[in-house]
Structure formats: C-alpha cells, structure tokens
PDB file of C-alpha atoms in Angstrom:
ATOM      1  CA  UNK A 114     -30.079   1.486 -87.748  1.00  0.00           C
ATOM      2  CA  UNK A 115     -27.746  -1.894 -87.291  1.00  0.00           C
ATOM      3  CA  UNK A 116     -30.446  -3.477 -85.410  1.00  0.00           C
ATOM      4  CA  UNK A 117     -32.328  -3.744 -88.800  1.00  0.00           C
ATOM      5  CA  UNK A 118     -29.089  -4.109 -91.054  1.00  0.00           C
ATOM      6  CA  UNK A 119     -29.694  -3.161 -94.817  1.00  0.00           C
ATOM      7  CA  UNK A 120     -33.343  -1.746 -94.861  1.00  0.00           C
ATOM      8  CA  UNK A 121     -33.237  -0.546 -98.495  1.00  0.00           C
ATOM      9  CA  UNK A 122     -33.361  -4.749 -99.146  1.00  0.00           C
ATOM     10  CA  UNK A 123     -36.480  -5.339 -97.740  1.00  0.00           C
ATOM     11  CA  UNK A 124     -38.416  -2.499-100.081  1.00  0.00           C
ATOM     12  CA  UNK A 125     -39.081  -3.641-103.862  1.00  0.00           C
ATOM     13  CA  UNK A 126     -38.719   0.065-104.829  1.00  0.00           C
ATOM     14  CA  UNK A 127     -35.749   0.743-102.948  1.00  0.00           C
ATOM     15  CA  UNK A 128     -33.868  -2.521-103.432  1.00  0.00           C
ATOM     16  CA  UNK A 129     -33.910  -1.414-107.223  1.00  0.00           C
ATOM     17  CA  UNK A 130     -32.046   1.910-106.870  1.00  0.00           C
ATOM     18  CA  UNK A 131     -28.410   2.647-107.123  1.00  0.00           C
ATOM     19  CA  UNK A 132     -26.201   1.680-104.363  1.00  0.00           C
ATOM     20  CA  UNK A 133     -24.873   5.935-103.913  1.00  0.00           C
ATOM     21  CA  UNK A 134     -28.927   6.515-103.314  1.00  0.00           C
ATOM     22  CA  UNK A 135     -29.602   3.650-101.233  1.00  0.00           C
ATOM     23  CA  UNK A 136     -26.351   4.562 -98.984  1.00  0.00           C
ATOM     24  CA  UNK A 137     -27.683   8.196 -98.580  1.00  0.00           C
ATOM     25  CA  UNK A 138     -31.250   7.045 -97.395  1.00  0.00           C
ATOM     26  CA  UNK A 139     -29.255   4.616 -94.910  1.00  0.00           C
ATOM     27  CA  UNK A 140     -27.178   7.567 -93.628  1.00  0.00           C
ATOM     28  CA  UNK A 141     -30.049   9.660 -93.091  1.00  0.00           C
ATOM     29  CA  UNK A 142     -32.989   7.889 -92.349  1.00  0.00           C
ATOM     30  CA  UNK A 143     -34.007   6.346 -88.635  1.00  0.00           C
ATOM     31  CA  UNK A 144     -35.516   3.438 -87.077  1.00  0.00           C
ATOM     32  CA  UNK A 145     -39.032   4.204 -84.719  1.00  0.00           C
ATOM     33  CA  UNK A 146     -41.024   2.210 -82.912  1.00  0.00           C
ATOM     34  CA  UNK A 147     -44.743   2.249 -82.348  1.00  0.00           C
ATOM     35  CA  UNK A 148     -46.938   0.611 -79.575  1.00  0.00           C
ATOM     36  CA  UNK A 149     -49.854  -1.746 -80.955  1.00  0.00           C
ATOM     37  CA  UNK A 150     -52.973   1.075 -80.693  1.00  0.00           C
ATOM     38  CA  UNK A 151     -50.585   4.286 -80.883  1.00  0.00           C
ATOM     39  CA  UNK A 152     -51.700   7.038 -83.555  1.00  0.00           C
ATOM     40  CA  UNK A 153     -49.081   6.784 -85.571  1.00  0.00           C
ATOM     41  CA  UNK A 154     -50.570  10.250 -87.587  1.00  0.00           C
ATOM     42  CA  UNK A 155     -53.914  12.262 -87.125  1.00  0.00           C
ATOM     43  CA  UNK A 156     -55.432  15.062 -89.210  1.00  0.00           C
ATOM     44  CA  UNK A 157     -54.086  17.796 -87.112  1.00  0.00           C
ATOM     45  CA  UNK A 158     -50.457  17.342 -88.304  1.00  0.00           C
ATOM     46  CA  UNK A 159     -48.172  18.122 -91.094  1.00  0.00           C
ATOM     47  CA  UNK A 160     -46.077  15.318 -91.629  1.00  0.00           C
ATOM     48  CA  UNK A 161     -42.180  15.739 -91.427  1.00  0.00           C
ATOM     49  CA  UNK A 162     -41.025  12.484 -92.963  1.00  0.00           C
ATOM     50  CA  UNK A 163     -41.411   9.671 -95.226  1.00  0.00           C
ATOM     51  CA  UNK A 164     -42.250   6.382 -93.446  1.00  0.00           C
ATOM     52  CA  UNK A 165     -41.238   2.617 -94.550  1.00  0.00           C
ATOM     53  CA  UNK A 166     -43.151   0.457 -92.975  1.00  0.00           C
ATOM     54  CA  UNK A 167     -40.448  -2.782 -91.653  1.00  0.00           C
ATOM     55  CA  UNK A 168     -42.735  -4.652 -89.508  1.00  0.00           C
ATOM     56  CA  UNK A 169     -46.258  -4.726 -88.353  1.00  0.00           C
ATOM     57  CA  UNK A 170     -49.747  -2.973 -89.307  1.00  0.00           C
ATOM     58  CA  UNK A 171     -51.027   0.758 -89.990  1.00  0.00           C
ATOM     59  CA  UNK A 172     -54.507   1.179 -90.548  1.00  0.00           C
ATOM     60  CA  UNK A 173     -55.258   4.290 -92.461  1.00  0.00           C
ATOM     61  CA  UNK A 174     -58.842   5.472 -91.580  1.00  0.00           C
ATOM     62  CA  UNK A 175     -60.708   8.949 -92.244  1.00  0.00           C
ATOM     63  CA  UNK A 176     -63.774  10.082 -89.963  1.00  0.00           C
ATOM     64  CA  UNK A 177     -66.767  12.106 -91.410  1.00  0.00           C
ATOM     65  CA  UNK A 178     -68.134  15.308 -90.755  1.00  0.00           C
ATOM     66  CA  UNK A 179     -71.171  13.146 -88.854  1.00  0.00           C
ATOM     67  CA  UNK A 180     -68.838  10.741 -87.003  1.00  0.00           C
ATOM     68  CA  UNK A 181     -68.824   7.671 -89.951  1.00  0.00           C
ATOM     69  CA  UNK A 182     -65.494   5.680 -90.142  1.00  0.00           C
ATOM     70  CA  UNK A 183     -64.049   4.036 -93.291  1.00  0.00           C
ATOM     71  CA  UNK A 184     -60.979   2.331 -93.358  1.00  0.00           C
ATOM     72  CA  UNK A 185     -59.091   3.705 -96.507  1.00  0.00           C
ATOM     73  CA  UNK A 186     -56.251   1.126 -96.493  1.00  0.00           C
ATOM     74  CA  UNK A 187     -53.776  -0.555 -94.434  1.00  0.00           C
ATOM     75  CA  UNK A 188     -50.013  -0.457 -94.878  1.00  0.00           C
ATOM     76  CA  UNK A 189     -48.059  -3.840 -94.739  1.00  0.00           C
ATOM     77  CA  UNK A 190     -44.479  -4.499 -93.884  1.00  0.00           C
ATOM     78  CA  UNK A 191     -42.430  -3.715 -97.257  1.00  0.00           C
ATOM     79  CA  UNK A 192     -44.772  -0.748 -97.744  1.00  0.00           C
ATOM     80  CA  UNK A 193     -44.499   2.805 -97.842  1.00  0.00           C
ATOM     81  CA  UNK A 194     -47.671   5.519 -96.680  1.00  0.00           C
ATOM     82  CA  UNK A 195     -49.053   7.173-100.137  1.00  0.00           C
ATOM     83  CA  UNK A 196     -50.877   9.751 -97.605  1.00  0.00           C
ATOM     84  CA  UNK A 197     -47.319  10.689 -95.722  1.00  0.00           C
ATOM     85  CA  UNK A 198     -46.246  10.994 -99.736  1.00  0.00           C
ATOM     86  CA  UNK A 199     -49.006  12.679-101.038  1.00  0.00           C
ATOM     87  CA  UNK A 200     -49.030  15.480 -97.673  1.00  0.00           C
ATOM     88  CA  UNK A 201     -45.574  15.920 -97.791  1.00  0.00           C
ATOM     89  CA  UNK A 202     -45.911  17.101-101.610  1.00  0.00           C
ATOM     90  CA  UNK A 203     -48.690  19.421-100.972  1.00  0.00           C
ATOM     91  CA  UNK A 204     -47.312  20.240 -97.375  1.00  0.00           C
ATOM     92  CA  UNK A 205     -50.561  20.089 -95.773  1.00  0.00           C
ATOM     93  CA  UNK A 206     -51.856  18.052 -92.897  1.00  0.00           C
ATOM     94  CA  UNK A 207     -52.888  14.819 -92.469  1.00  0.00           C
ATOM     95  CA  UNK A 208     -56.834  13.912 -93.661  1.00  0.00           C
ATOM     96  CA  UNK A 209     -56.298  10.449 -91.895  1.00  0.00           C
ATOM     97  CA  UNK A 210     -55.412   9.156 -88.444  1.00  0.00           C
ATOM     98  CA  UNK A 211     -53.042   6.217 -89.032  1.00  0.00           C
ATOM     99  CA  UNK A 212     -53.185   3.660 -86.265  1.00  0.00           C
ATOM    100  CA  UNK A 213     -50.752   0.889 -85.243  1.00  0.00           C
ATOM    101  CA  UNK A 214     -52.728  -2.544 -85.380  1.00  0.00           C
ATOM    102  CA  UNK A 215     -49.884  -4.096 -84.176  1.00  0.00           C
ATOM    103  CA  UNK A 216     -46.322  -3.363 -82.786  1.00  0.00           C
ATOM    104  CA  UNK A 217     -44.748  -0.928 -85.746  1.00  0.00           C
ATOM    105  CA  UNK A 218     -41.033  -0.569 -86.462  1.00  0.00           C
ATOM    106  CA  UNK A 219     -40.767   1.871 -89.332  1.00  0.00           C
ATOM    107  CA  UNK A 220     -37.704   3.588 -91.055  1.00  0.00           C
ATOM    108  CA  UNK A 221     -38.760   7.547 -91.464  1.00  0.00           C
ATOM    109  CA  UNK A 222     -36.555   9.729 -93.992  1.00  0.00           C
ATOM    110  CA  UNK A 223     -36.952  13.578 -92.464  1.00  0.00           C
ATOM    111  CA  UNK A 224     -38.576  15.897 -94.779  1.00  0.00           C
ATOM    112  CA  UNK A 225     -34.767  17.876 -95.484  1.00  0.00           C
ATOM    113  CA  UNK A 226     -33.744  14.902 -96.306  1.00  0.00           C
ATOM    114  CA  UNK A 227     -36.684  13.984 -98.711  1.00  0.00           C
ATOM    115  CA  UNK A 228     -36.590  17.045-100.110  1.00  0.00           C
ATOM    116  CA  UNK A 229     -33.263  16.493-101.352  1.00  0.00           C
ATOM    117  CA  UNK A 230     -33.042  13.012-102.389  1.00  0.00           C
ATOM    118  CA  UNK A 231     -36.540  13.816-105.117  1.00  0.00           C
ATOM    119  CA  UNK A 232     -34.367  16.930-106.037  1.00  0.00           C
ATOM    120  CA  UNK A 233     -30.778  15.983-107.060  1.00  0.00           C
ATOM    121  CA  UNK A 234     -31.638  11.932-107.466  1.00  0.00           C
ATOM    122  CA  UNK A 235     -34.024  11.346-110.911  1.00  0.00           C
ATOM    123  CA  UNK A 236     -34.613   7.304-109.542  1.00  0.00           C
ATOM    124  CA  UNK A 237     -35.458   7.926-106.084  1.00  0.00           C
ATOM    125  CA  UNK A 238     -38.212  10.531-107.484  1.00  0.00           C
ATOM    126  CA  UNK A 239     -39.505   7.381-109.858  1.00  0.00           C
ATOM    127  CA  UNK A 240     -39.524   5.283-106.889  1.00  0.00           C
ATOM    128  CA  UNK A 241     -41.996   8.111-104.530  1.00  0.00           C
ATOM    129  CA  UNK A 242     -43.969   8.752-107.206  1.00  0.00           C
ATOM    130  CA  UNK A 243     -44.768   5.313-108.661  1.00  0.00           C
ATOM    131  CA  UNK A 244     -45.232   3.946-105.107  1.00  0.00           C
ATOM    132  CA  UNK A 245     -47.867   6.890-105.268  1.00  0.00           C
ATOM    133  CA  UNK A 246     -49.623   6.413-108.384  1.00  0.00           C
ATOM    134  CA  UNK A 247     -50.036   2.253-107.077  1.00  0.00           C
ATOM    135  CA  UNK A 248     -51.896   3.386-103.928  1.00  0.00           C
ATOM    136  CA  UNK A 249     -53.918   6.286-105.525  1.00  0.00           C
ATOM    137  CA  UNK A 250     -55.149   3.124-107.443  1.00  0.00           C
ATOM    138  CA  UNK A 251     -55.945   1.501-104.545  1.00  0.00           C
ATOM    139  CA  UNK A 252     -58.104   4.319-102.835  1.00  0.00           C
ATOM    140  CA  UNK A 253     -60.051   5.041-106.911  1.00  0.00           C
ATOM    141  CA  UNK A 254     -61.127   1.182-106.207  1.00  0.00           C
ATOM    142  CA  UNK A 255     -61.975   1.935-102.108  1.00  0.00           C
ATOM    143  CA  UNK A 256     -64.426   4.999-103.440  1.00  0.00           C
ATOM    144  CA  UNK A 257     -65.784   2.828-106.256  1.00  0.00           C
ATOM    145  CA  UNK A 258     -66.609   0.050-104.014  1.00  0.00           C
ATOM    146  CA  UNK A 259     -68.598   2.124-101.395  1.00  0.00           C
ATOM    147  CA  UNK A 260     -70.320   4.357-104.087  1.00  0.00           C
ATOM    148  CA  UNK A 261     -70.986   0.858-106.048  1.00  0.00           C
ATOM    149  CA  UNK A 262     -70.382  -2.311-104.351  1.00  0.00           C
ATOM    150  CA  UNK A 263     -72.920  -4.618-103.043  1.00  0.00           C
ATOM    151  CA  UNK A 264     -72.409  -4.733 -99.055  1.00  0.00           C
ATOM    152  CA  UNK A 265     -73.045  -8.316 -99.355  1.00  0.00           C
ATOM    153  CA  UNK A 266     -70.110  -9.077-101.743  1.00  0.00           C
ATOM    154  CA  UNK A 267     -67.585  -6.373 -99.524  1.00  0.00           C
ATOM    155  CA  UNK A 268     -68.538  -7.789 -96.096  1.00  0.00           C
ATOM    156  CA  UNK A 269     -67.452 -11.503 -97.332  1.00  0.00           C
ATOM    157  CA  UNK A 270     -64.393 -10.368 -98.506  1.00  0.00           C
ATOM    158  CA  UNK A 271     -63.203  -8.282 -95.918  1.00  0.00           C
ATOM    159  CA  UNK A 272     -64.340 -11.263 -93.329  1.00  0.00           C
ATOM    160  CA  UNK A 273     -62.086 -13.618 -95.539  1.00  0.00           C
ATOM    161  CA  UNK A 274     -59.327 -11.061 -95.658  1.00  0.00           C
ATOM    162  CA  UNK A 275     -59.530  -9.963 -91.683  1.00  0.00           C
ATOM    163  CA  UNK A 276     -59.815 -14.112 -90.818  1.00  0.00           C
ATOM    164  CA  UNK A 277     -56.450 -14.877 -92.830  1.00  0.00           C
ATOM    165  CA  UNK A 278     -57.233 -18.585 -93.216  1.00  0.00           C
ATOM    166  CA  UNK A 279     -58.345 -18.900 -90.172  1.00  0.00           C
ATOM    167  CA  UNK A 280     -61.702 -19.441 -88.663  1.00  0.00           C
ATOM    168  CA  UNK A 281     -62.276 -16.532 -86.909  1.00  0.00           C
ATOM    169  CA  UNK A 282     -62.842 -12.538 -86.848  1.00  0.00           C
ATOM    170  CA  UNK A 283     -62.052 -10.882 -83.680  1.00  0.00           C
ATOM    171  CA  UNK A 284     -64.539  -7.334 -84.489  1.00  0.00           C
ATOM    172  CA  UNK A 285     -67.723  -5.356 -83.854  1.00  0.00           C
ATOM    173  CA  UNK A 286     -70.226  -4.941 -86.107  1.00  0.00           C
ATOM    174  CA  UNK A 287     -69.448  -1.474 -85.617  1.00  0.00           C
ATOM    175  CA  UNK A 288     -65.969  -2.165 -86.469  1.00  0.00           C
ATOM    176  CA  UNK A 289     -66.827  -4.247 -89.828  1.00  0.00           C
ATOM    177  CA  UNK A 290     -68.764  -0.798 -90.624  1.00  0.00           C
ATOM    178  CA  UNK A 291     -65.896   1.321 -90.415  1.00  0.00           C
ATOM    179  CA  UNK A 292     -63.967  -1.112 -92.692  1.00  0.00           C
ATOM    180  CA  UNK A 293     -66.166  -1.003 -95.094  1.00  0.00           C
ATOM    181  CA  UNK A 294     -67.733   2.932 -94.980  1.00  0.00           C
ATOM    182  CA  UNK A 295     -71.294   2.177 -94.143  1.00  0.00           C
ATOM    183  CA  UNK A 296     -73.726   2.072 -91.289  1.00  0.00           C
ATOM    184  CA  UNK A 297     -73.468  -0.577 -88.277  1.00  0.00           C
ATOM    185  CA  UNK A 298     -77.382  -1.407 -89.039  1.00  0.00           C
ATOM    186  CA  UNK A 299     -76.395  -3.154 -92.720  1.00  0.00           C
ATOM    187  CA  UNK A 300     -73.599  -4.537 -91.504  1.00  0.00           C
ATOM    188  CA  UNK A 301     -76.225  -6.437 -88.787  1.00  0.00           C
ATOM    189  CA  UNK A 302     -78.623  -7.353 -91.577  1.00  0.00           C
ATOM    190  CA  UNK A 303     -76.048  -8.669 -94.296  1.00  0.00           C
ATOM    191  CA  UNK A 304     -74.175 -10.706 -90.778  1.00  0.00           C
ATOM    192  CA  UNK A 305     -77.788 -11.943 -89.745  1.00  0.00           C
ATOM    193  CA  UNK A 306     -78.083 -13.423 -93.673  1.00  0.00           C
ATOM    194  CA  UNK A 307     -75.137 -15.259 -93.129  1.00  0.00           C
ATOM    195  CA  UNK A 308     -76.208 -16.647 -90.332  1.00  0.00           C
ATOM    196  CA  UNK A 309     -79.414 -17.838 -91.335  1.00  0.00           C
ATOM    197  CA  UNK A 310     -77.282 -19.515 -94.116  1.00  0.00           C
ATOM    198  CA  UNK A 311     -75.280 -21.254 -91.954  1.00  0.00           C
ATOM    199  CA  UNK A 312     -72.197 -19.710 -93.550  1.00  0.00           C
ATOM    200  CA  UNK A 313     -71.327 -18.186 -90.118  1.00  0.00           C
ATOM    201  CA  UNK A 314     -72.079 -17.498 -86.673  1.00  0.00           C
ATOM    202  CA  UNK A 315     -72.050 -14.899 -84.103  1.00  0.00           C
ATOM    203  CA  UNK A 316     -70.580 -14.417 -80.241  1.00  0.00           C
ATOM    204  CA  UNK A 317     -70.008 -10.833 -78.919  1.00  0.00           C
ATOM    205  CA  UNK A 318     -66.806  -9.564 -80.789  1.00  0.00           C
ATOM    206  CA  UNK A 319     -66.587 -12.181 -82.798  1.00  0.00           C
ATOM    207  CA  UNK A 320     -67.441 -14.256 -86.094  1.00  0.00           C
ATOM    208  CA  UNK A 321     -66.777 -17.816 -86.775  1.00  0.00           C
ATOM    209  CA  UNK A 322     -66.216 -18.804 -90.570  1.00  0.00           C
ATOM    210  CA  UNK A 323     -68.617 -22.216 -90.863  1.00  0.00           C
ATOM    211  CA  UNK A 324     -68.482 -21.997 -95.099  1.00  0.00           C
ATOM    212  CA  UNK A 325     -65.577 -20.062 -95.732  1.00  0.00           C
ATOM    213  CA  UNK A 326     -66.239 -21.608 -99.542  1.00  0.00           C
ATOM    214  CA  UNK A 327     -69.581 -19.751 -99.249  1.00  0.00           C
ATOM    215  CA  UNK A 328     -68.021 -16.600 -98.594  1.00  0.00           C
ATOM    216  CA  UNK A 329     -65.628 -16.559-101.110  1.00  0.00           C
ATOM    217  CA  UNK A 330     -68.495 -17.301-103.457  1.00  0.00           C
ATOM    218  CA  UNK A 331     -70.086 -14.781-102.772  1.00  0.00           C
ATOM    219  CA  UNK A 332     -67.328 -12.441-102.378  1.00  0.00           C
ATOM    220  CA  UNK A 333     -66.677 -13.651-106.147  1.00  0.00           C
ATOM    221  CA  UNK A 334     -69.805 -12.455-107.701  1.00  0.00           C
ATOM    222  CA  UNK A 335     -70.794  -9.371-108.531  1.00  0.00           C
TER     223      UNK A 335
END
C-alpha cells in the first residue's frame, strides 16, 4: 500500500470521511494491478470486493442474448464501480464483463471488510450509496439514449469523447456499435454521412476528425 501513499486522498468521497474510517479502509484494503485487455470482472462471478479505481481505464460492457455489445460506462481514475456496489448488495454475479483499456492499479476493500465498514460506520455507508445513486444516473441516461437518441447526435459525441482533442479515433465500426448499443450497419451509414460532409474521413481502424466544430454541432442538437 506505500507505493501509492494515502489513497483515501485521491477519492472525493473518501477524502471527506473521518480520519478513524479512512485509517480502517487503509489497514484493510490492497493495491492490484491489471494488464491493459485483462477482464477485470465477467458475468460468471460474484464479486468479493469493492474496487477504487487509482489509475487507468475499465470499460463496463454487457452482451445480449443475440451477441449485441453496448458499452454501459467506463470507470476513470478517482472512481469507484457502481456494478461491484450494486452486486455486492444483492450478492449476485456480475451482468457485465469489465475490461482494462489500459494498465489498471486499483485499491479493492474485501467483502468482510465492506461488510463491516457500511455496518458499524453511518458516513462510509453515505459515501457507497451516494457514489451509487450518481452512476445509477448515469446508466437511466445510457438506456434513454439508445431507446431515444438520434444515432447521428450519439456517434458525434462519442467520436469527440473517444478522440480527446485530438484528431483521431483508433476503432471499428463494429467497435463504435458496441459503444453506442446498435448495429455495425448504422454505424456505417451515419460514418459514410460524415464523410460525404467532409466532417471526417475513413482508413481501416480508424477516423480522422476534419470538422471537429461540425461534430460538436451536431452532437449539440437534438
């Protein structure tokens, strides 16, 4: 745990509670490491601890019944996994497979030990379950988008989001489907639209941003 120092400091939620808590979720908690492209979790497991996410990128994904990916959410550095929360509470398995995007280093609590902290401390059970109620949020908006959204609108967001100020997208139109729940066909139309509009262009595996203005304007309408 030294190699990271204080932990609890680098987590709004846990910065905020008393130093007795914080100095029991130091004793007990431990530092993991991930490989970029390990499955971090998968639906065929129960999880056994809370995980704090210190460096790097989890992307939380769910596969349908006829093989159809959508990416549900990503945890960021400074975030904690509202599915590892919300299975833990129900003690049921995983609905998700969680994969490392990039190198991981995570703090995990053990479920004893979680168990025992919501029990006996009244802020650490604010902190789980308002950390909760914030990404519960976040998936209502996820299912309203793909029941509601225009594709058009979602796919220039996510390639502004996914290019991070820069100019380009390293992914698959397959891959752009899975982010956004849909079907690798309209994710080839809407791309092709953009095209012809000059707002981007195309090499295998990969999108260059030519108007990323355009995007965002369109990513800004509704």
């Amino acid at each position: 745990m030294s190699s990271i120092g204080d932990w609890t400091e680098r987590f709004l939620g846990t910065r905020r509670l008393a130093r007795p808590v914080r100095d029991r979720l130091l004793a007990e908690a431990r530092v993991s490491h991930y490989a970029k492209g390990q499955v971090i979790f998968d639906p065929h497991h129960i999880p056994d601890s809370l995980m704090f996410l210190v460096e790097g990128t989890i992307r939380v994904s769910q596969t349908s019944d006829s093989g159809r990916d959508i990416v549900l959410y990503r945890v960021e550095a400074g975030d904690s996994c509202v599915l590892t929360t919300a299975c833990m509470l129900a003690e049921e398995a995983y609905n998700a497979e969680g994969l490392a995007e990039t190198p991981v280093t995570a703090v995990v609590l053990p479920r004893p030990a979680f168990d025992r902290l919501v029990a006996e401390e009244a802020e650490f059970r604010s902190f789980v379950f308002a950390a909760y109620s914030r990404r519960l949020i976040d998936l209502l908006r996820v299912v309203d988008d793909v029941a509601f959204g225009r594709i058009d609108v979602r796919l220039a967001d996510r390639l502004l989001t996914l290019a991070g100020g820069e100019s380009t997208v390293a992914a698959t139109h397959q891959q752009l489907a899975s982010e956004l729940g849909t079907a690798r066909e309209v994710i080839s139309r809407v791309l092709q639209d953009f095209q012809r509009r000059e707002l981007i262009s195309q090499t295998r595996g990969q999108i260059t941003l030519l108007a990323p203005e355009g995007l965002a304007a369109i990513a800004a309408s509704s």
